[in-house]
Structure formats: C-alpha cells, structure tokens
mmCIF file of C-alpha atoms and ligand atoms in Angstrom:
data_model
loop_
_atom_site.group_PDB
_atom_site.id
_atom_site.type_symbol
_atom_site.label_atom_id
_atom_site.label_comp_id
_atom_site.label_asym_id
_atom_site.label_seq_id
_atom_site.Cartn_x
_atom_site.Cartn_y
_atom_site.Cartn_z
ATOM 1 C CA MET A 289 -75.654 1.634 25.068
ATOM 2 C CA ILE A 290 -73.833 2.825 28.149
ATOM 3 C CA THR A 291 -70.268 2.323 29.367
ATOM 4 C CA ILE A 292 -69.466 2.587 33.077
ATOM 5 C CA ASN A 293 -65.865 3.425 33.957
ATOM 6 C CA SER A 294 -65.286 1.505 37.183
ATOM 7 C CA MET A 295 -62.137 3.529 37.933
ATOM 8 C CA MET A 296 -64.251 6.690 38.260
ATOM 9 C CA CYS A 297 -67.387 5.212 39.877
ATOM 10 C CA LYS A 298 -67.852 5.625 43.648
ATOM 11 C CA GLY A 299 -70.933 3.424 43.982
ATOM 12 C CA CYS A 300 -73.386 6.162 45.061
ATOM 13 C CA GLY A 301 -76.302 4.408 43.325
ATOM 14 C CA TYR A 302 -77.887 7.510 41.737
ATOM 15 C CA CYS A 303 -77.797 6.003 38.235
ATOM 16 C CA ILE A 304 -79.509 2.834 39.499
ATOM 17 C CA LYS A 305 -82.235 4.804 41.268
ATOM 18 C CA PHE A 306 -83.092 7.029 38.310
ATOM 19 C CA CYS A 307 -82.822 4.683 35.304
ATOM 20 C CA PRO A 308 -86.407 4.699 33.987
ATOM 21 C CA LYS A 309 -85.959 1.182 32.559
ATOM 22 C CA HIS A 310 -84.657 -0.265 35.872
ATOM 23 C CA ILE A 311 -81.865 -2.083 34.097
ATOM 24 C CA LEU A 312 -78.965 -1.033 36.333
ATOM 25 C CA GLU A 313 -78.033 -3.029 39.414
ATOM 26 C CA MET A 314 -75.161 -2.767 41.920
ATOM 27 C CA GLY A 315 -72.559 -5.349 40.922
ATOM 28 C CA LYS A 316 -71.031 -7.859 43.316
ATOM 29 C CA GLU A 317 -67.423 -7.127 42.488
ATOM 30 C CA ARG A 318 -65.329 -4.268 43.769
ATOM 31 C CA SER A 319 -63.425 -2.007 41.383
ATOM 32 C CA GLU A 320 -59.665 -1.536 41.693
ATOM 33 C CA LYS A 321 -60.534 1.518 43.793
ATOM 34 C CA GLY A 322 -62.534 -0.645 46.199
ATOM 35 C CA HIS A 323 -66.041 0.500 45.307
ATOM 36 C CA PHE A 324 -68.962 -1.638 44.199
ATOM 37 C CA TYR A 325 -70.158 -0.351 40.830
ATOM 38 C CA PRO A 326 -73.309 -0.778 38.730
ATOM 39 C CA VAL A 327 -73.784 -3.278 35.946
ATOM 40 C CA ASN A 328 -76.298 -3.169 33.115
ATOM 41 C CA ILE A 329 -78.478 -6.277 33.401
ATOM 42 C CA ASN A 330 -80.441 -5.756 30.195
ATOM 43 C CA THR A 331 -78.446 -3.978 27.506
ATOM 44 C CA ASP A 332 -81.180 -4.427 24.886
ATOM 45 C CA ALA A 333 -83.707 -2.479 26.955
ATOM 46 C CA CYS A 334 -81.471 0.598 27.224
ATOM 47 C CA THR A 335 -82.970 3.539 25.315
ATOM 48 C CA SER A 336 -79.818 5.722 25.521
ATOM 49 C CA CYS A 337 -81.897 8.332 27.366
ATOM 50 C CA ALA A 338 -78.725 9.339 29.306
ATOM 51 C CA ILE A 339 -80.560 9.982 32.595
ATOM 52 C CA CYS A 340 -78.012 7.771 34.363
ATOM 53 C CA ALA A 341 -75.185 9.899 32.962
ATOM 54 C CA LEU A 342 -77.037 13.121 33.852
ATOM 55 C CA MET A 343 -77.152 12.041 37.513
ATOM 56 C CA CYS A 344 -73.619 10.623 37.784
ATOM 57 C CA PRO A 345 -71.456 12.940 39.934
ATOM 58 C CA GLU A 346 -68.234 11.426 38.613
ATOM 59 C CA ALA A 347 -69.036 11.474 34.884
ATOM 60 C CA ALA A 348 -68.277 7.752 35.022
ATOM 61 C CA ILE A 349 -71.000 6.904 32.486
ATOM 62 C CA GLU A 350 -70.812 7.551 28.760
ATOM 63 C CA VAL A 351 -73.791 6.951 26.495
ATOM 64 C CA ALA A 352 -73.693 6.020 22.822
ATOM 65 C CA ALA A 353 -76.662 6.743 20.570
ATOM 66 C CA LYS A 354 -79.076 3.854 20.091
ATOM 67 C CA ASN A 355 -78.852 2.427 16.601
ATOM 68 C CA MET B 269 -81.445 9.825 20.871
ATOM 69 C CA PRO B 270 -79.182 11.760 23.209
ATOM 70 C CA GLU B 271 -75.609 10.762 23.832
ATOM 71 C CA TYR B 272 -73.301 11.664 26.655
ATOM 72 C CA LYS B 273 -69.542 12.089 26.675
ATOM 73 C CA ARG B 274 -67.386 13.001 29.641
ATOM 74 C CA PRO B 275 -66.667 16.755 29.331
ATOM 75 C CA SER B 276 -63.175 17.836 28.243
ATOM 76 C CA SER B 277 -62.924 20.390 31.084
ATOM 77 C CA LEU B 278 -62.529 17.491 33.537
ATOM 78 C CA MET B 279 -59.274 15.597 34.045
ATOM 79 C CA PRO B 280 -59.514 11.866 33.216
ATOM 80 C CA MET B 281 -59.677 10.783 36.855
ATOM 81 C CA ALA B 282 -62.146 10.473 39.714
ATOM 82 C CA THR B 283 -62.764 13.594 41.860
ATOM 83 C CA GLY B 284 -61.570 13.967 45.453
ATOM 84 C CA TYR B 285 -65.191 14.157 46.643
ATOM 85 C CA CYS B 286 -66.939 11.628 48.905
ATOM 86 C CA PRO B 287 -69.265 9.119 47.175
ATOM 87 C CA GLY B 288 -72.505 10.825 46.115
ATOM 88 C CA CYS B 289 -71.258 14.335 46.974
ATOM 89 C CA MET B 290 -73.143 16.817 44.794
ATOM 90 C CA HIS B 291 -70.104 19.107 44.587
ATOM 91 C CA ALA B 292 -68.899 16.545 42.043
ATOM 92 C CA LEU B 293 -72.248 16.667 40.218
ATOM 93 C CA ALA B 294 -72.274 20.486 40.234
ATOM 94 C CA THR B 295 -68.692 20.610 38.916
ATOM 95 C CA ARG B 296 -69.571 18.139 36.159
ATOM 96 C CA LEU B 297 -72.617 20.246 35.166
ATOM 97 C CA VAL B 298 -70.473 23.368 34.847
ATOM 98 C CA ALA B 299 -67.982 21.366 32.752
ATOM 99 C CA ASP B 300 -70.811 19.990 30.558
ATOM 100 C CA VAL B 301 -72.049 23.522 29.844
ATOM 101 C CA ILE B 302 -68.542 24.851 29.145
ATOM 102 C CA ASP B 303 -68.086 22.071 26.578
ATOM 103 C CA GLU B 304 -71.460 22.803 25.001
ATOM 104 C CA LEU B 305 -70.543 26.492 24.689
ATOM 105 C CA ASN B 306 -67.063 25.657 23.352
ATOM 106 C CA GLN B 307 -65.412 27.612 26.176
ATOM 107 C CA ALA B 308 -62.989 24.994 27.565
ATOM 108 C CA ASP B 309 -59.953 27.134 26.680
ATOM 109 C CA ASN B 310 -61.600 30.431 27.607
ATOM 110 C CA ALA B 311 -63.085 29.671 31.043
ATOM 111 C CA ILE B 312 -61.486 30.683 34.367
ATOM 112 C CA ASN B 313 -62.662 28.856 37.490
ATOM 113 C CA VAL B 314 -62.192 30.970 40.644
ATOM 114 C CA VAL B 315 -62.387 28.590 43.578
ATOM 115 C CA SER B 316 -63.045 29.457 47.202
ATOM 116 C CA VAL B 317 -62.180 27.654 50.440
ATOM 117 C CA GLY B 318 -64.014 24.500 51.504
ATOM 118 C CA CYS B 319 -64.781 21.181 49.843
ATOM 119 C CA SER B 320 -66.042 23.423 47.050
ATOM 120 C CA ALA B 321 -62.376 24.075 46.187
ATOM 121 C CA LEU B 322 -61.553 20.384 45.757
ATOM 122 C CA ASN B 323 -62.863 20.687 42.199
ATOM 123 C CA LEU B 324 -59.591 22.361 41.238
ATOM 124 C CA TYR B 325 -57.944 18.906 41.211
ATOM 125 C CA SER B 326 -60.263 17.639 38.499
ATOM 126 C CA TRP B 327 -60.416 20.869 36.473
ATOM 127 C CA HIS B 328 -58.556 20.785 33.188
ATOM 128 C CA GLY B 329 -58.677 24.491 32.361
ATOM 129 C CA ASP B 330 -57.541 27.641 34.183
ATOM 130 C CA VAL B 331 -58.150 27.805 37.940
ATOM 131 C CA ILE B 332 -57.262 30.430 40.510
ATOM 132 C CA GLY B 333 -57.678 29.971 44.255
ATOM 133 C CA ALA B 334 -59.057 32.861 46.307
ATOM 134 C CA ALA B 335 -58.856 33.434 50.064
ATOM 135 C CA HIS B 336 -61.898 32.291 52.062
ATOM 136 C CA GLY B 337 -65.000 34.212 50.885
ATOM 137 C CA ARG B 338 -63.044 36.457 48.539
ATOM 138 C CA ALA B 339 -63.660 34.714 45.207
ATOM 139 C CA PRO B 340 -66.052 37.486 44.026
ATOM 140 C CA ALA B 341 -63.343 40.104 44.625
ATOM 141 C CA VAL B 342 -60.746 38.035 42.738
ATOM 142 C CA ALA B 343 -63.216 37.356 39.899
ATOM 143 C CA THR B 344 -63.924 41.093 39.688
ATOM 144 C CA GLY B 345 -60.239 41.805 39.061
ATOM 145 C CA ILE B 346 -59.833 39.013 36.522
ATOM 146 C CA LYS B 347 -62.935 39.913 34.545
ATOM 147 C CA ARG B 348 -62.126 43.628 34.469
ATOM 148 C CA CYS B 349 -58.632 42.862 33.126
ATOM 149 C CA LEU B 350 -59.687 40.044 30.789
ATOM 150 C CA PRO B 351 -63.244 40.902 29.709
ATOM 151 C CA GLU B 352 -63.267 38.289 26.922
ATOM 152 C CA ARG B 353 -62.757 35.367 29.299
ATOM 153 C CA LEU B 354 -65.661 33.357 30.775
ATOM 154 C CA VAL B 355 -65.145 33.909 34.514
ATOM 155 C CA PHE B 356 -67.036 32.103 37.260
ATOM 156 C CA THR B 357 -66.642 31.580 40.995
ATOM 157 C CA TYR B 358 -67.470 28.223 42.559
ATOM 158 C CA GLN B 359 -68.331 28.772 46.231
ATOM 159 C CA GLY B 360 -69.831 26.908 49.167
ATOM 160 C CA ASP B 361 -72.391 28.295 51.617
ATOM 161 C CA GLY B 362 -69.974 28.861 54.492
ATOM 162 C CA ASP B 363 -67.622 30.615 52.113
ATOM 163 C CA LEU B 364 -70.236 32.740 50.353
ATOM 164 C CA ALA B 365 -72.869 33.396 53.025
ATOM 165 C CA ALA B 366 -70.663 33.675 56.158
ATOM 166 C CA ILE B 367 -67.059 34.898 55.810
ATOM 167 C CA GLY B 368 -67.653 36.179 52.245
ATOM 168 C CA LEU B 369 -71.039 37.858 52.687
ATOM 169 C CA ALA B 370 -69.656 41.361 52.125
ATOM 170 C CA GLU B 371 -67.783 40.362 48.963
ATOM 171 C CA ILE B 372 -70.726 38.621 47.317
ATOM 172 C CA MET B 373 -73.211 41.411 48.098
ATOM 173 C CA SER B 374 -70.795 44.098 46.892
ATOM 174 C CA ALA B 375 -69.904 42.301 43.644
ATOM 175 C CA ALA B 376 -73.605 41.645 42.955
ATOM 176 C CA ASN B 377 -74.489 45.257 43.746
ATOM 177 C CA ARG B 378 -71.791 46.534 41.383
ATOM 178 C CA GLY B 379 -73.182 44.259 38.668
ATOM 179 C CA GLU B 380 -69.799 42.705 37.895
ATOM 180 C CA ASN B 381 -69.983 40.742 34.657
ATOM 181 C CA PHE B 382 -69.126 37.250 35.948
ATOM 182 C CA THR B 383 -71.100 34.220 37.117
ATOM 183 C CA VAL B 384 -71.360 32.834 40.637
ATOM 184 C CA VAL B 385 -72.053 29.122 41.043
ATOM 185 C CA PHE B 386 -73.115 28.717 44.670
ATOM 186 C CA ALA B 387 -73.234 25.174 46.102
ATOM 187 C CA ASN B 388 -75.438 25.263 49.205
ATOM 188 C CA ASN B 389 -75.093 22.065 51.259
ATOM 189 C CA GLN B 390 -76.263 23.724 54.488
ATOM 190 C CA THR B 391 -73.059 22.995 56.401
ATOM 191 C CA TYR B 392 -69.316 23.593 56.621
ATOM 192 C CA GLY B 393 -68.406 20.346 54.905
ATOM 193 C CA MET B 394 -64.634 20.508 54.857
ATOM 194 C CA THR B 395 -64.130 21.363 58.523
ATOM 195 C CA GLY B 396 -66.327 18.552 59.810
ATOM 196 C CA GLY B 397 -69.947 19.685 59.603
ATOM 197 C CA GLN B 398 -70.398 22.840 61.676
ATOM 198 C CA MET B 399 -73.436 25.117 61.372
ATOM 199 C CA ALA B 400 -73.420 27.408 58.325
ATOM 200 C CA PRO B 401 -75.648 30.500 57.866
ATOM 201 C CA THR B 402 -77.770 28.255 55.616
ATOM 202 C CA THR B 403 -78.185 25.376 58.112
ATOM 203 C CA LEU B 404 -81.899 24.574 58.425
ATOM 204 C CA ILE B 405 -83.929 25.198 61.580
ATOM 205 C CA GLY B 406 -83.689 22.068 63.715
ATOM 206 C CA GLN B 407 -80.762 20.654 61.706
ATOM 207 C CA LYS B 408 -78.190 18.929 63.893
ATOM 208 C CA THR B 409 -74.549 19.845 63.261
ATOM 209 C CA THR B 410 -71.431 19.590 65.410
ATOM 210 C CA THR B 411 -72.091 23.139 66.679
ATOM 211 C CA THR B 412 -75.889 22.786 66.946
ATOM 212 C CA ARG B 413 -76.046 19.508 68.829
ATOM 213 C CA PHE B 414 -79.776 19.733 69.531
ATOM 214 C CA GLY B 415 -80.693 21.273 66.184
ATOM 215 C CA ARG B 416 -80.366 24.883 64.986
ATOM 216 C CA ASP B 417 -82.374 27.210 67.229
ATOM 217 C CA PRO B 418 -83.341 30.549 65.620
ATOM 218 C CA GLN B 419 -83.518 32.183 69.084
ATOM 219 C CA THR B 420 -79.745 32.096 69.328
ATOM 220 C CA THR B 421 -78.518 31.620 65.727
ATOM 221 C CA GLY B 422 -81.156 33.331 63.568
ATOM 222 C CA TYR B 423 -82.678 31.925 60.392
ATOM 223 C CA PRO B 424 -81.116 30.208 57.352
ATOM 224 C CA LEU B 425 -79.962 32.903 54.913
ATOM 225 C CA LYS B 426 -81.751 32.904 51.572
ATOM 226 C CA MET B 427 -79.099 34.211 49.200
ATOM 227 C CA CYS B 428 -81.144 34.207 45.961
ATOM 228 C CA GLU B 429 -83.865 36.218 47.650
ATOM 229 C CA LEU B 430 -81.323 38.727 49.040
ATOM 230 C CA ILE B 431 -79.447 39.181 45.770
ATOM 231 C CA SER B 432 -82.567 39.414 43.623
ATOM 232 C CA VAL B 433 -83.699 42.643 45.329
ATOM 233 C CA LEU B 434 -80.518 44.441 44.225
ATOM 234 C CA GLU B 435 -80.748 46.629 41.092
ATOM 235 C CA ALA B 436 -77.752 45.304 39.158
ATOM 236 C CA PRO B 437 -77.943 41.465 38.923
ATOM 237 C CA VAL B 438 -79.428 40.207 35.649
ATOM 238 C CA PHE B 439 -80.029 36.521 36.445
ATOM 239 C CA VAL B 440 -80.625 34.930 39.856
ATOM 240 C CA ALA B 441 -81.928 31.367 40.168
ATOM 241 C CA ARG B 442 -81.943 28.321 42.455
ATOM 242 C CA TYR B 443 -82.053 24.633 41.503
ATOM 243 C CA ALA B 444 -81.977 21.375 43.481
ATOM 244 C CA LEU B 445 -79.647 18.604 42.331
ATOM 245 C CA ASN B 446 -81.555 15.670 43.847
ATOM 246 C CA SER B 447 -83.604 14.678 40.782
ATOM 247 C CA PRO B 448 -83.101 14.426 37.007
ATOM 248 C CA LYS B 449 -85.549 17.320 36.493
ATOM 249 C CA GLY B 450 -83.630 19.508 38.959
ATOM 250 C CA VAL B 451 -80.273 18.624 37.434
ATOM 251 C CA SER B 452 -81.451 19.225 33.894
ATOM 252 C CA ASP B 453 -82.997 22.606 34.901
ATOM 253 C CA ALA B 454 -79.768 23.516 36.715
ATOM 254 C CA LYS B 455 -77.784 22.791 33.583
ATOM 255 C CA LYS B 456 -80.055 25.102 31.576
ATOM 256 C CA GLY B 457 -79.713 27.784 34.277
ATOM 257 C CA ILE B 458 -75.902 27.624 34.266
ATOM 258 C CA LYS B 459 -75.930 27.789 30.478
ATOM 259 C CA LYS B 460 -78.197 30.821 30.483
ATOM 260 C CA ALA B 461 -76.003 32.575 33.080
ATOM 261 C CA PHE B 462 -72.843 31.900 31.047
ATOM 262 C CA GLU B 463 -74.510 33.056 27.825
ATOM 263 C CA MET B 464 -75.637 36.290 29.497
ATOM 264 C CA GLN B 465 -72.100 36.870 30.784
ATOM 265 C CA LEU B 466 -70.611 36.244 27.325
ATOM 266 C CA ALA B 467 -73.100 38.761 25.917
ATOM 267 C CA GLY B 468 -71.861 41.306 28.482
ATOM 268 C CA LYS B 469 -75.194 41.551 30.315
ATOM 269 C CA GLY B 470 -73.877 41.630 33.915
ATOM 270 C CA PHE B 471 -73.908 39.724 37.208
ATOM 271 C CA THR B 472 -75.415 36.232 37.158
ATOM 272 C CA PHE B 473 -75.982 34.016 40.218
ATOM 273 C CA VAL B 474 -76.902 30.320 40.206
ATOM 274 C CA GLU B 475 -77.547 28.593 43.537
ATOM 275 C CA LEU B 476 -77.446 24.797 43.554
ATOM 276 C CA LEU B 477 -78.968 22.935 46.496
ATOM 277 C CA THR B 478 -76.494 20.163 47.214
ATOM 278 C CA ASN B 479 -75.778 17.575 49.912
ATOM 279 C CA CYS B 480 -73.016 16.453 52.241
ATOM 280 C CA PRO B 481 -73.637 12.748 52.857
ATOM 281 C CA THR B 482 -70.583 12.509 55.103
ATOM 282 C CA ASN B 483 -71.471 15.264 57.577
ATOM 283 C CA TRP B 484 -75.245 14.814 57.309
ATOM 284 C CA GLY B 485 -74.513 11.244 58.393
ATOM 285 C CA MET B 486 -76.553 9.642 55.614
ATOM 286 C CA SER B 487 -76.053 7.424 52.603
ATOM 287 C CA PRO B 488 -76.021 9.336 49.291
ATOM 288 C CA LEU B 489 -79.439 7.850 48.403
ATOM 289 C CA ASP B 490 -80.961 8.958 51.734
ATOM 290 C CA THR B 491 -79.862 12.561 51.134
ATOM 291 C CA LEU B 492 -82.120 12.700 48.050
ATOM 292 C CA GLU B 493 -85.297 12.214 50.085
ATOM 293 C CA TYR B 494 -84.000 14.376 52.957
ATOM 294 C CA MET B 495 -83.625 17.246 50.471
ATOM 295 C CA ASN B 496 -87.229 16.779 49.267
ATOM 296 C CA THR B 497 -88.654 16.933 52.781
ATOM 297 C CA ASN B 498 -86.315 19.475 54.405
ATOM 298 C CA THR B 499 -84.142 21.547 52.063
ATOM 299 C CA ILE B 500 -86.475 22.271 49.136
ATOM 300 C CA PRO B 501 -89.493 23.472 51.182
ATOM 301 C CA TYR B 502 -87.315 26.185 52.817
ATOM 302 C CA PHE B 503 -85.029 27.045 49.874
ATOM 303 C CA GLN B 504 -87.619 27.165 47.086
ATOM 304 C CA PRO B 505 -86.119 26.482 43.655
ATOM 305 C CA GLY B 506 -87.006 28.942 40.897
ATOM 306 C CA VAL B 507 -85.871 31.924 38.857
ATOM 307 C CA TYR B 508 -85.740 34.934 41.191
ATOM 308 C CA LYS B 509 -84.635 37.500 38.641
ATOM 309 C CA ASP B 510 -84.249 37.426 34.874
ATOM 310 C CA ALA B 511 -83.601 40.749 33.173
ATOM 311 C CA GLU B 512 -84.204 39.175 29.750
ATOM 312 C CA ALA B 513 -87.634 37.845 30.700
ATOM 313 C CA ALA B 514 -88.610 41.181 32.302
ATOM 314 C CA LYS B 515 -88.305 43.033 28.994
HETATM 315 C C1 TPP C 184 -59.782 32.611 56.950
HETATM 316 C C2 TPP C 184 -60.216 31.207 57.185
HETATM 317 N N1 TPP C 184 -61.104 30.967 58.179
HETATM 318 C C3 TPP C 184 -61.521 29.695 58.407
HETATM 319 C C4 TPP C 184 -61.045 28.662 57.664
HETATM 320 C C5 TPP C 184 -61.503 27.236 57.954
HETATM 321 N N2 TPP C 184 -62.468 26.751 56.962
HETATM 322 C C6 TPP C 184 -62.067 25.978 55.939
HETATM 323 S S1 TPP C 184 -63.346 25.447 54.973
HETATM 324 C C7 TPP C 184 -64.464 26.278 55.964
HETATM 325 C C8 TPP C 184 -65.937 26.235 55.705
HETATM 326 C C9 TPP C 184 -66.329 25.852 54.342
HETATM 327 O O1 TPP C 184 -67.716 25.695 54.263
HETATM 328 P P1 TPP C 184 -68.469 25.813 52.894
HETATM 329 O O2 TPP C 184 -68.106 27.072 52.216
HETATM 330 O O3 TPP C 184 -69.912 25.598 53.145
HETATM 331 O O4 TPP C 184 -67.813 24.656 52.008
HETATM 332 P P2 TPP C 184 -68.123 23.085 51.947
HETATM 333 O O5 TPP C 184 -66.933 22.439 52.565
HETATM 334 O O6 TPP C 184 -69.386 22.803 52.680
HETATM 335 O O7 TPP C 184 -68.233 22.833 50.487
HETATM 336 C C10 TPP C 184 -63.829 26.942 57.007
HETATM 337 C C11 TPP C 184 -64.527 27.719 58.041
HETATM 338 C C12 TPP C 184 -60.117 28.950 56.642
HETATM 339 N N3 TPP C 184 -59.624 27.981 55.833
HETATM 340 N N4 TPP C 184 -59.722 30.233 56.417
HETATM 341 S S1 SF4 C 185 -79.302 5.406 29.146
HETATM 342 FE FE1 SF4 C 185 -81.355 5.488 30.124
HETATM 343 S S2 SF4 C 185 -82.211 3.439 29.842
HETATM 344 FE FE2 SF4 C 185 -79.992 3.262 29.420
HETATM 345 S S3 SF4 C 185 -79.121 2.653 31.419
HETATM 346 FE FE3 SF4 C 185 -79.011 4.889 31.316
HETATM 347 S S4 SF4 C 185 -80.893 5.607 32.333
HETATM 348 FE FE4 SF4 C 185 -81.178 3.428 31.842
HETATM 349 S S1 SF4 C 186 -74.038 7.455 39.482
HETATM 350 FE FE1 SF4 C 186 -71.910 7.270 38.744
HETATM 351 S S2 SF4 C 186 -70.671 7.152 40.597
HETATM 352 FE FE2 SF4 C 186 -72.784 6.754 41.215
HETATM 353 S S3 SF4 C 186 -72.991 4.499 41.123
HETATM 354 FE FE3 SF4 C 186 -73.653 5.269 39.132
HETATM 355 S S4 SF4 C 186 -71.800 5.203 37.848
HETATM 356 FE FE4 SF4 C 186 -71.125 5.042 39.973
HETATM 357 S S1 SF4 C 187 -67.315 16.245 53.380
HETATM 358 FE FE1 SF4 C 187 -69.326 16.641 52.473
HETATM 359 S S2 SF4 C 187 -69.066 18.371 51.058
HETATM 360 FE FE2 SF4 C 187 -67.009 17.524 51.545
HETATM 361 S S3 SF4 C 187 -66.591 16.043 49.884
HETATM 362 FE FE3 SF4 C 187 -67.478 14.881 51.586
HETATM 363 S S4 SF4 C 187 -69.693 14.855 51.164
HETATM 364 FE FE4 SF4 C 187 -68.796 16.476 49.873
HETATM 365 MG MG1 MG C 188 -71.102 24.033 52.674
#
C-alpha cells in the first residue's frame, strides 16, 4: 500500500515510469500546489516493493508493508 | 516486504527544487542513509553555492553555508574540532570542479575525515545554465551556444578519476540517479562512505550524476534517457577506490 502526499508531489512522473506493476497513472486533478499528481489505479496489485518511493525526489510517497 | 517512510532529516514540506530535479533525490538519499545510521542529531551538512545549496531549506538537522567552492575547507575545520560528528559537504559541479577545485583536491590529498557528496549535473544550474568544467563535449549551454568545443574549452573534468589517484582518499565512487538500480547503488555508496567516516578511516567521495531539467530544456522524464545516451558513457559509474576492498 502506498500513500502519495499531493502537497509534496511535483508531478515529475518518475514513480509512474518505474513502477514494475504499472499501476500508477498521472491523475486529472491538480493539487493545491498546482501540480498534477499520480494516482494508484490498482491498489490490490501493489507489492509494496517501494521502487516508486526510491525514485521520488520529494519523498512524497510512503509505503506500508503488504499484509 | 520493504516499507518506506519519509526520513526525519527532511522538513515536512516540499523542496525548493524544480520538478524532477535530482538534487532533491540526492538530498533525500543522504537523509535516508542518515536515518538508517541513526545520525539525524549528529550530522552536519556543509552546503556550497548553487542550486545544490537549496537543500538547506528542507534540512532538519545542522547546516552551515560555505563560500562558493570552499565547503571542503569549512568541513575540514568542523571535523577537526568536532571529530565525533558526521560531517559531509553537498556540492555541485561548478562549485566543486571550477571555483573550488583547489579546496577539493587539497582536502582529498590531506585525507580529511569527512564525506563529499558531489552532484554533477554538467551545468551551472542556479545561474541559468552556463558551461561547467563537467559540461559534455557538444553540449549546448548559454555560454556554449553551438555545443562545447574542446579546442577552446578543454574536456569535461572527471573528478572521481582525478581524486582516486591521490594516496589519501579511502573511498571514491560514482553513481547515476536515473534508474532504480543506480539510485539503490548510490544509497549503498553513501552509506558505505558515512560508515567509513564514522570508523575514522579518512576522506570519502561520492559523485552522483544528476540532471537539470530546467536548463537542459527537457522534461524530467526526457533527462533519464539523455543521461543513458550522453552522461553515463563519458562519466562511467563505478567504484574508483576502496581501501577496504584493497586489503
Ligand atoms: C564567488 C562567487 N562567484 C560566482 C557566483 C555565482 N554563482 C552562483 S551559483 C554558481 C554556479 C553553481 O553551479 P553548480 O555548482 O554546478 O551548482 P548547480 O546550481 O548546478 O547545482 C555561480 C557561478 C557566486 N555566487 N559567488
Ligand atoms: S510499491 Fe511497487 S508495486 Fe506498489 S505502486 Fe510502488 S512501485 Fe508500484
Ligand atoms: S516521483 Fe514523487 S514527485 Fe514525482 S510524480 Fe511521483 S510522487 Fe510526484
Ligand atoms: S535550475 Fe536545474 S539544478 Fe536548479 S533546481 Fe532547477 S532543475 Fe535543479
Ligand atoms: Mg551544476
């Protein structure tokens, strides 16, 4: 399970590009800061591998262990 | 399964960096490692001049600002007075390889027991994208309008290669931040450098190949491929010196 903090995200797209499960997609809404930010389109498929968080320059993504 | 939590060495706010700027990624990696080593209260971040220095706004722990290029001299003083602290400089390529070339070579040659984190984005980011000593051959910048020409401006300086031939440094390595493998290796490299410093081993130098989407004139995603085809072939990632492995 991942949580994306839209107040930190700058919409670079690195997390979307490198998610091995291809479950992140750029959302259609802008954050309060004015950036588009990613949304998880298939929460069940997330393996909590944390590659998205590893690549996020802003530490906007936190990952909880899969249970 | 791995988990990830935002490191405590970062303030709870977005950085001042442009979208996709790898200065932010490099800063976060250093913060991740400091958390893992339980050094949040013991670390001292010596920042330089350039966009590199913008990380002081998001840094939770101790920071000191040095004059342009002089971070290694300031870090020398701090570490000699406070040998128990984890001291690192965070410097850009214009700062470290141009105006600060004498300071970095001298500190490395003296084997000062601190760590240098060197973010090489091949340009002067903060001042609007002029040529740096590390700008690639043929790379267009505001001061090399038709691409860098070695006839008049020489060749991109390879800092890891230069520093690794000195006697004193104990760890010298280069990583590229444009892939998960590169980022995860870089994190291990920073950790190793910090551990060697904490064990009193001597001078450690970690170069991170980074980007500047704004002055390269590219989207963050386009810089990733540009680095594969241009930056990495010239600035080869790898461990250039490791005193522990040599034993
Ligand atoms: C003594 C001095 N000379 C020149 C400058 C102008 N200046 C500010 S940042 C910079 C270059 C920074 O380039 P780099 O170290 O590569 O940092 P980046 O912005 O790319 O991270 C220069 C020349 C200055 N601030 N002080
Ligand atoms: S934790 Fe792994 S699988 Fe889940 S969204 Fe992030 S990169 Fe994708
Ligand atoms: S990597 Fe981070 S900053 Fe970039 S789009 Fe994803 S969440 Fe946002
Ligand atoms: S100008 Fe370049 S180096 Fe500076 S914050 Fe923007 S992308 Fe990063
Ligand atoms: Mg630079």
